[in-house]
XYZ file of C-alpha atoms in Angstrom:
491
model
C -40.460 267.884 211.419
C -44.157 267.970 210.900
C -44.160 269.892 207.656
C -44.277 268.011 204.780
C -44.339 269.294 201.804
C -45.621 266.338 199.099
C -47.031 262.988 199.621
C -43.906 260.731 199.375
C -42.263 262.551 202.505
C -45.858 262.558 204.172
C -45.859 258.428 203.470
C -41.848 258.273 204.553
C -43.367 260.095 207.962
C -46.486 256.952 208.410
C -44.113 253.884 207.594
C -41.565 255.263 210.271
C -44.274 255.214 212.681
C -45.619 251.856 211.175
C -48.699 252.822 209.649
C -47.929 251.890 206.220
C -48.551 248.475 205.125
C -46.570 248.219 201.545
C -48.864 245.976 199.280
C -46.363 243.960 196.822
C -48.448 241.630 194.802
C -50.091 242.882 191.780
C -53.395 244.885 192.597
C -55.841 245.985 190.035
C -57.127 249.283 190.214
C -61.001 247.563 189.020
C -62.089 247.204 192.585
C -59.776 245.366 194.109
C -57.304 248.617 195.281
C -60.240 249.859 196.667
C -62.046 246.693 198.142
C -58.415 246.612 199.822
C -58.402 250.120 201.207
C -61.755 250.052 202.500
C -61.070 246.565 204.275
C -57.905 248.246 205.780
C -60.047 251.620 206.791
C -62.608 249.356 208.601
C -59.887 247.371 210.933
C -57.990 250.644 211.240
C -54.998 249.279 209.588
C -52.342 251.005 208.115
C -52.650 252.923 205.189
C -52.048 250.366 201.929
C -49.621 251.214 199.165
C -49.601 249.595 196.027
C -46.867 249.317 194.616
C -47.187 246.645 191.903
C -50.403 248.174 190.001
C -51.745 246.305 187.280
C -52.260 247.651 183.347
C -49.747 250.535 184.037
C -46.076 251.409 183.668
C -44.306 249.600 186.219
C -43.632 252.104 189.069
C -46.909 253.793 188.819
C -48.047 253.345 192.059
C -51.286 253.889 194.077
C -52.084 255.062 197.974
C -55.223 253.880 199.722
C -57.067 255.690 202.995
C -54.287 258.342 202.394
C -55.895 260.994 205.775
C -58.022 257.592 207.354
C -58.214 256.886 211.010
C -54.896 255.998 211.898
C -53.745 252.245 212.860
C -50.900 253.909 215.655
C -52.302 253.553 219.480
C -53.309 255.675 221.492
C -53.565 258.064 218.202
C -56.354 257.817 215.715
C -55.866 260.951 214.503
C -52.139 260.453 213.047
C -52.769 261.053 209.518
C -54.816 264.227 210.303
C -52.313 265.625 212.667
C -49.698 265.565 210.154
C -51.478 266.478 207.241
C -52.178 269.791 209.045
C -48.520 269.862 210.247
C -48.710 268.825 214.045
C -47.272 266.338 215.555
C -48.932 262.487 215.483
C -49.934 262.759 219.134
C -51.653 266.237 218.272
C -55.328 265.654 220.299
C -58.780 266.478 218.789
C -59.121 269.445 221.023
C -55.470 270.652 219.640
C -56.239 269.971 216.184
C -59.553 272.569 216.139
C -57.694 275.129 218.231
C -54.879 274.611 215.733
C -56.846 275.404 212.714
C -59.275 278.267 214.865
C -55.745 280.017 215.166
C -54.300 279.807 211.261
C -58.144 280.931 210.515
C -56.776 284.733 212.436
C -53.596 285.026 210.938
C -52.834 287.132 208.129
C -53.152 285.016 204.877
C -49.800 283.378 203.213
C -50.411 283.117 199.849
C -49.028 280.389 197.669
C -45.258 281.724 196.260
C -44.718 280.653 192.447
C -41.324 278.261 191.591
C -40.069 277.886 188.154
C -41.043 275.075 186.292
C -37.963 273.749 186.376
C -38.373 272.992 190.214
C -41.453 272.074 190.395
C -41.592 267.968 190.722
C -45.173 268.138 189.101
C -43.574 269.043 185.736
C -41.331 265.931 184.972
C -43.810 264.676 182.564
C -45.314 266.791 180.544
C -48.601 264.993 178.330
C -50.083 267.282 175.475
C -52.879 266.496 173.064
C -53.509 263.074 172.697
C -50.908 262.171 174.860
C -53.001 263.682 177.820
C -54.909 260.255 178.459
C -56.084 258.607 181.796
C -55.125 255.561 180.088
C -52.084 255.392 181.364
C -53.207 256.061 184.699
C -54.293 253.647 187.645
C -57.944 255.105 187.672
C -59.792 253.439 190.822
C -63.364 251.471 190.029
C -64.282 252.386 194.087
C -67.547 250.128 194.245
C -69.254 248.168 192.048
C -71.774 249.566 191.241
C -70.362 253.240 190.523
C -71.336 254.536 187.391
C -67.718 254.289 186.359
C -63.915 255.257 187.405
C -63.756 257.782 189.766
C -60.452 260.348 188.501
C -60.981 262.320 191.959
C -61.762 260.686 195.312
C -58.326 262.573 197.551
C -57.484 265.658 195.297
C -58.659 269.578 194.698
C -60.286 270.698 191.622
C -58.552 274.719 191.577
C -61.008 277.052 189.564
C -60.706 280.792 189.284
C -63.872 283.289 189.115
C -63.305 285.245 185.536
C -62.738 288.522 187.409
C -59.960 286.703 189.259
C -60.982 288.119 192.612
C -61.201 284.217 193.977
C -58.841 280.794 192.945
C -60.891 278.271 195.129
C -59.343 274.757 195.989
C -62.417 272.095 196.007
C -62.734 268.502 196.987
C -65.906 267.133 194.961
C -66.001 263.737 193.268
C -65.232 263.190 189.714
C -65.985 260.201 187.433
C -64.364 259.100 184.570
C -66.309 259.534 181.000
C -63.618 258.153 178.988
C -60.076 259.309 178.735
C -60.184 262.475 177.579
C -63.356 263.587 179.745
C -64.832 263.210 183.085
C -67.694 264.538 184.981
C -68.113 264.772 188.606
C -70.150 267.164 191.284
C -70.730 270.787 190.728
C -73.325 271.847 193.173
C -74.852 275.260 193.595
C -74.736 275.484 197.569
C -70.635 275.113 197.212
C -67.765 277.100 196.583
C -66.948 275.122 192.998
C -70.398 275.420 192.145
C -70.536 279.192 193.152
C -67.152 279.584 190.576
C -68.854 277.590 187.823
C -71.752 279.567 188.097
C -69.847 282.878 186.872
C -68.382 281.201 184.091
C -72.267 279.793 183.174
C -73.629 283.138 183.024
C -70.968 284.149 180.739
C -71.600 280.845 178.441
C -67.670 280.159 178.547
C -66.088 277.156 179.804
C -64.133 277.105 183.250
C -60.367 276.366 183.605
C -59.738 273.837 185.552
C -56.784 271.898 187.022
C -57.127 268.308 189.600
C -54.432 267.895 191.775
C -53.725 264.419 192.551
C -51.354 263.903 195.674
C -48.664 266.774 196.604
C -48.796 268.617 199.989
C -50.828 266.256 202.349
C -52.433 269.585 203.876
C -53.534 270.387 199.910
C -56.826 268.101 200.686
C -57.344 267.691 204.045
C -57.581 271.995 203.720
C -59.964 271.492 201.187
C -62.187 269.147 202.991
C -62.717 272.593 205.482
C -65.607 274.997 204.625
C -64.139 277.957 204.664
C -65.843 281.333 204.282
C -67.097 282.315 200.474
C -63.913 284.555 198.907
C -61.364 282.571 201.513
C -58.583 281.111 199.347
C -57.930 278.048 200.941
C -53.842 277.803 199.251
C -53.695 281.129 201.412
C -55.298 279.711 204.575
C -52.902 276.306 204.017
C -50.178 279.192 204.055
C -51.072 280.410 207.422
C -51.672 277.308 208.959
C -48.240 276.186 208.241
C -46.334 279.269 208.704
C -44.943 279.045 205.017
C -46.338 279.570 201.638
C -47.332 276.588 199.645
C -45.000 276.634 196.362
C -47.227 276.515 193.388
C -46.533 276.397 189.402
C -48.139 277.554 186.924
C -50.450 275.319 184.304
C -49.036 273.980 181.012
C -52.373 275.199 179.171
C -54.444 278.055 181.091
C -53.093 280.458 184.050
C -54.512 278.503 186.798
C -51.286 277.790 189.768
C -51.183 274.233 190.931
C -49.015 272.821 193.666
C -45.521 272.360 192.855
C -45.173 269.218 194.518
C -48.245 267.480 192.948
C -48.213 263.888 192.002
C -50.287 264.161 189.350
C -52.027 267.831 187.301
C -54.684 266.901 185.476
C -55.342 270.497 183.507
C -58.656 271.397 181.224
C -62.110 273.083 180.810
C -65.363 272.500 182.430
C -68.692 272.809 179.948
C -70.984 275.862 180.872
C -74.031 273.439 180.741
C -74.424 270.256 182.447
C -74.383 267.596 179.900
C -73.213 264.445 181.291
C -74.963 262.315 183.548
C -72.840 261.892 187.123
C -73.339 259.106 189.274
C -74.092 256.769 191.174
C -71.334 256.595 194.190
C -71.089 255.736 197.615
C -70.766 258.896 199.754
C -69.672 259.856 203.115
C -73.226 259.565 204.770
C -72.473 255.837 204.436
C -74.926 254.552 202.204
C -74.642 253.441 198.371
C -77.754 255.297 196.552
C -78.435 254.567 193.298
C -78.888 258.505 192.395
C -77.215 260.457 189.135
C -77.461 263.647 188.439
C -76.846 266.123 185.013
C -73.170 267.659 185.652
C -70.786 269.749 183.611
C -68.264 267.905 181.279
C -64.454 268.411 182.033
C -62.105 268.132 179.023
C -58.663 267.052 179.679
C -56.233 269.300 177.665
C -52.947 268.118 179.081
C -51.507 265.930 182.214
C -48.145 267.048 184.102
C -46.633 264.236 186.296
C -43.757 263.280 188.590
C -41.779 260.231 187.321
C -43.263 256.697 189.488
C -46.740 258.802 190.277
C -48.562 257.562 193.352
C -52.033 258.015 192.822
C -54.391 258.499 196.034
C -57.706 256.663 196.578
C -60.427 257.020 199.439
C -63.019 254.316 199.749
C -65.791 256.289 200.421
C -68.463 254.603 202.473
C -69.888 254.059 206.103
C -67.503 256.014 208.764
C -65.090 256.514 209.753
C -63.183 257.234 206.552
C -60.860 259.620 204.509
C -64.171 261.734 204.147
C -65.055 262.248 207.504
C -61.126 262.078 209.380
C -60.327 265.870 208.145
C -63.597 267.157 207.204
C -64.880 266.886 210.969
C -62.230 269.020 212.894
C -62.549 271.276 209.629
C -66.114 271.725 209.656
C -65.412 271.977 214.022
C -62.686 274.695 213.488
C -64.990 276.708 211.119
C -68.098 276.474 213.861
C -66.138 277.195 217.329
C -63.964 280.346 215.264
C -67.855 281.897 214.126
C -68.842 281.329 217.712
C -66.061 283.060 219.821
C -66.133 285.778 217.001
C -69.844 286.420 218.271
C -68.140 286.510 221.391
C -70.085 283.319 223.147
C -68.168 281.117 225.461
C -66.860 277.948 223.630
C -64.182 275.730 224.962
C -64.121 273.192 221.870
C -66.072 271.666 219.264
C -66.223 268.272 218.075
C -67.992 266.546 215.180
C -68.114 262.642 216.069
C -66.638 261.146 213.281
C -68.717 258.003 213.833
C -72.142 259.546 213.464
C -70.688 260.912 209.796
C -70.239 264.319 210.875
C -73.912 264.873 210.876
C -73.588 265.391 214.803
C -71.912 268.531 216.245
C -71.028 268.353 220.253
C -69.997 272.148 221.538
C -68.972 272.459 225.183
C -69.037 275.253 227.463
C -66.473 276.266 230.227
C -68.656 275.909 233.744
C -68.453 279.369 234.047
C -70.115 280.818 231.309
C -72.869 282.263 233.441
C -70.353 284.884 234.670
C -69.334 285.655 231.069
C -73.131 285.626 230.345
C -75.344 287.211 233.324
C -79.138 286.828 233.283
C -78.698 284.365 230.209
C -80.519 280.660 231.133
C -79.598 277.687 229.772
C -82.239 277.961 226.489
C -81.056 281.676 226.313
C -77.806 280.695 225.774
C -78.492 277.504 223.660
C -80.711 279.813 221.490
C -77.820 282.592 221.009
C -75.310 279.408 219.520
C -78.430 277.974 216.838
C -78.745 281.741 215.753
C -74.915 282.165 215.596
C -74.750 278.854 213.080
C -78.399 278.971 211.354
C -76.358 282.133 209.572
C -73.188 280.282 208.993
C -72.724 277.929 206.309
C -70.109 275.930 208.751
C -72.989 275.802 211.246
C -75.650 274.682 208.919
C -73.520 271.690 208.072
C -74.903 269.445 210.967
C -78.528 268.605 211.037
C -77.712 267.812 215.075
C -75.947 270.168 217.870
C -75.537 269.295 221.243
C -74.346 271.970 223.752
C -72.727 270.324 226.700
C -70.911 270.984 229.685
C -66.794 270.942 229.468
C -66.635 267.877 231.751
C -66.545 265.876 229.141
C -64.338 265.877 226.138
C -66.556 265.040 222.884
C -63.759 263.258 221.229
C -63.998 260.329 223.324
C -66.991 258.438 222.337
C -67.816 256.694 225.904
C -68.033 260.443 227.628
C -70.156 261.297 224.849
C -72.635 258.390 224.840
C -72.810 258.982 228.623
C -73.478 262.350 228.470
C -75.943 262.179 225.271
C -77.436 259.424 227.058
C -78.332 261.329 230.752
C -78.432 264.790 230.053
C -80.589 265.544 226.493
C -84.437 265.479 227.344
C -86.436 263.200 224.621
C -88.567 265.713 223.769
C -87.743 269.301 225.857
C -85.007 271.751 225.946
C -84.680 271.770 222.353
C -84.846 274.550 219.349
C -85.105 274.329 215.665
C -83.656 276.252 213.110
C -85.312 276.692 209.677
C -82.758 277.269 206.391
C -80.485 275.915 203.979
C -79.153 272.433 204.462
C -76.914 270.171 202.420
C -78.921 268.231 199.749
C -77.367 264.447 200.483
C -78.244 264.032 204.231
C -80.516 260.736 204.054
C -81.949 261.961 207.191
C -84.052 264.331 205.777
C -87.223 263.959 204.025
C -87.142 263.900 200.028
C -88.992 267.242 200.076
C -86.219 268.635 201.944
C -83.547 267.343 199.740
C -84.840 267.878 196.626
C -86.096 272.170 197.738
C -82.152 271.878 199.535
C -84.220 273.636 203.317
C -84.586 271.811 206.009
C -84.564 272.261 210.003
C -81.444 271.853 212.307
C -81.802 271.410 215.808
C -79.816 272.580 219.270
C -80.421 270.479 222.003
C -80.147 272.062 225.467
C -77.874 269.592 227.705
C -76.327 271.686 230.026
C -76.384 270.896 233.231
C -77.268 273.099 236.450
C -74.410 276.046 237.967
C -72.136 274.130 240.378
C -73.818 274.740 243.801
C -76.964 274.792 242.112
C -78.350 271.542 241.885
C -75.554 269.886 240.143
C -74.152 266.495 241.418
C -71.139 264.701 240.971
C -70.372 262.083 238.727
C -70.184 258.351 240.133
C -66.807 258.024 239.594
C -63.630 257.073 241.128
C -62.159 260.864 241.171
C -65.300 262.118 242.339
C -67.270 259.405 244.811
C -63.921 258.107 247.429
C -62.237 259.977 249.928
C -59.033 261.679 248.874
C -56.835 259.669 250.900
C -58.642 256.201 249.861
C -57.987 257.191 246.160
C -54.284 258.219 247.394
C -53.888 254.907 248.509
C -55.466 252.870 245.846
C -53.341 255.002 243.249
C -50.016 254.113 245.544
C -50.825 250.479 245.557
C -51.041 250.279 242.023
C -47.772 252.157 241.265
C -45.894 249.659 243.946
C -47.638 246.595 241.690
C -45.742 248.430 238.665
């Protein structure tokens, strides 16, 4: 019921639960499709799809804020729950543990299908044929250095051993139609693939998946550990392989249900500029950077294509909906395999996932004797300054279970009272991702910077803790029995 297997039945699945708003009138892709599905990720709307796209084939169609925050109540995390196949009500809590578990389970890899079944191939574009020109290529803001080909789909790259086929999400910008450039950076896995291929002086194959399996990005959004195969992991976490065909021009496997395959080689020097575009952090920098060229050398296609777009920008969006119980799921599974005592962990999707909240069951002191508060706070910054997951947050907080760190007015409170302004705090000296605007330029530009653990964990019950002022906590139990009654009788 959950599992779906391409983006049309993932789409079917949002409008029957109303979050699809079905945008008639004709939209330009220049902007406007994206000035739309940023307005519409803002409000919390539901997700807008174009269906009358202007300067392409009529039925080409386009889908805005594809895995945003959803618009159904009760149930922001919709679109995430069913991209990782759970149900819409899944929680935040159930989403980590959900992808903690697939992280144990014997990998599934991806099973091959004929061509012939694959929906990808029903158009197949060779030579000059294999243009974006036909496509609805997004302009996301205006003052992006151009197009952006990639803002919802993988890159798939192989190492030339073929020990490791790694699905990325990194941004890629439009040249002109037979070339792009977008993002390769050192510190991640794409950048780690390219690299072999750059010491060889050969050119990468490379295939962009544009829609397919809704789980396809959203897994790809999750920093898995170097050598994971994240079509394997996808595998696991649905309890099915993920049916994948095989390129028209290089022996890279793409999924079968794909919207769009956008197939090529990647230079082994970086001779385009990239740049500039809005990012996840929230902010639109002016920066570019010198990135490897990708040459298209064909495009495979299902008939009426729906082409994704995410609005990148200040959160909550597309990049931070999936990415944070990701990134979570990678932290709390290192933790409990250095067997510490974590009940969840939460990246508020609202502070851009630069924040990471872990909470602690009340009796970890029993699972930890002689261990203090800072003794155990210190144990979970060494655990993470090691892990690239870990390293992903400038900010930890280590809390108490009593509050959930999903909901944003337990976490203000708790930020709020228990973290000291100065004390019961450790830093943590090592790598760091290079577009955090928090950090100094220094630390950007060298790529090392400090993350910090804050100590706000309260005292042992019976040992100096109090009780919340709150109604389960501060009336009698047969006052609250009786306010609860006269409430259900006013029903």
């Amino acid at each position: 019921m959950y599992d779906h297997a391409d983006l049309r039945s993932y789409l079917a699945a949002l409008e029957a639960l109303g979050d699809v708003q079905h945008v008639t009138r004709e939209v330009s892709p220049h902007l406007e499709a994206a000035a739309i599905t940023r307005r519409s990720t803002e409000l919390t709307r539901p997700a807008p799809l174009f269906d009358n796209v202007a300067g392409v084939a009529p039925g080409f169609r386009m889908a805005g804020a594809p895995c945003a925050l959803s618009s159904i109540p009760g149930h922001p995390l919709a679109r995430v729950a069913l991209s990782f196949g759970l149900p819409h009500t899944a929680t935040a809590a159930e989403i980590v543990e959900h992808l903690v578990q697939a992280r144990s389970r014997e990998p599934l890899p991806p099973l091959r299908v004929n061509a012939g079944d694959a929906p990808c191939k029903q158009n197949i574009l060779l030579g000059d044929d294999a243009s974006l020109a036909r496509f609805p290529i997004p302009k996301v803001h205006q003052d992006d250095g151009g197009p952006y080909v990639n803002t919802w789909g993988v890159i798939i790259a192989r190492t030339p051993d073929g020990r490791w086929t790694n699905w990325a999400i990194s941004r890629i910008m439009q040249v002109d139609d037979r070339h792009m450039t977008g993002l390769v950076l050192p510190g991640q896995h794409l950048g780690q693939v390219w690299r072999e291929w750059e010491a060889l002086g050969q050119p990468m194959p490379f295939a962009l998946v544009q829609g397919g399996d809704p789980g396809v990005p959203a897994v790809g959004a999750i920093p898995l550990p170097a050598g994971a195969e994240e079509g394997s992991y996808l595998g696991a976490l649905r309890g099915r392989p993920v049916d994948v065909v095989r390129c028209e021009t290089n022996d890279l496997e793409v999924p079968a249900g794909a919207e769009v395959v956008i197939e090529g080689h990647l230079s082994a020097t970086r001779d385009a500029i990239e740049g500039p575009f809005a990012e996840f952090h929230g902010w639109a920098f002016d920066e570019t950077s010198p990135q490897p060229l990708f040459t298209i050398d064909a495009i495979t296609h299902r008939d009426n294509p729906i082409w994704p777009v995410v609005a990148a920008g200040r959160p909550v969006d597309d990049s931070h909906a999936p990415s944070g119980p990701g990134v979570a799921a990678e932290v709390l599974a290192v933790l409990r395999d250095a067997g510490l005592p974590v009940t969840t962990t939460w990246l508020p999707l609202a502070a851009a996932c630069h924040w990471l909240v872990i909470t602690v069951p009340a009796n970890w002191r029993e699972q930890l004797p002689d261990v203090d508060t800072a003794g155990f706070t210190h144990r979970i910054g060494e655990v993470m300054s090691t892990s690239r997951a870990g390293r992903l947050c400038p900010v930890t907080y280590v809390l108490d279970d009593d509050i959930d760190p999903s909901n944003e007015a337990d976490l203000l409170w708790a930020l709020g009272t228990r973290v000291h302004p100065v004390k019961r705090q450790e830093s943590f000296e090592g790598p760091i991702m290079p577009w955090y605007p928090c950090y100094l330029e220094e630390e950007l530009h060298s790529g090392r910077g400090a993350t910090v653990v804050h100590d706000a964990l309260l005292p042992p019950l019976g040992g100096g803790r109090v009780p919340p002022a709150a109604f389960d906590s501060v009336y009698p139990a047969d006052l609250r029995a009786r306010v609860l009654a006269a409430e259900k009788a006013r029903a």
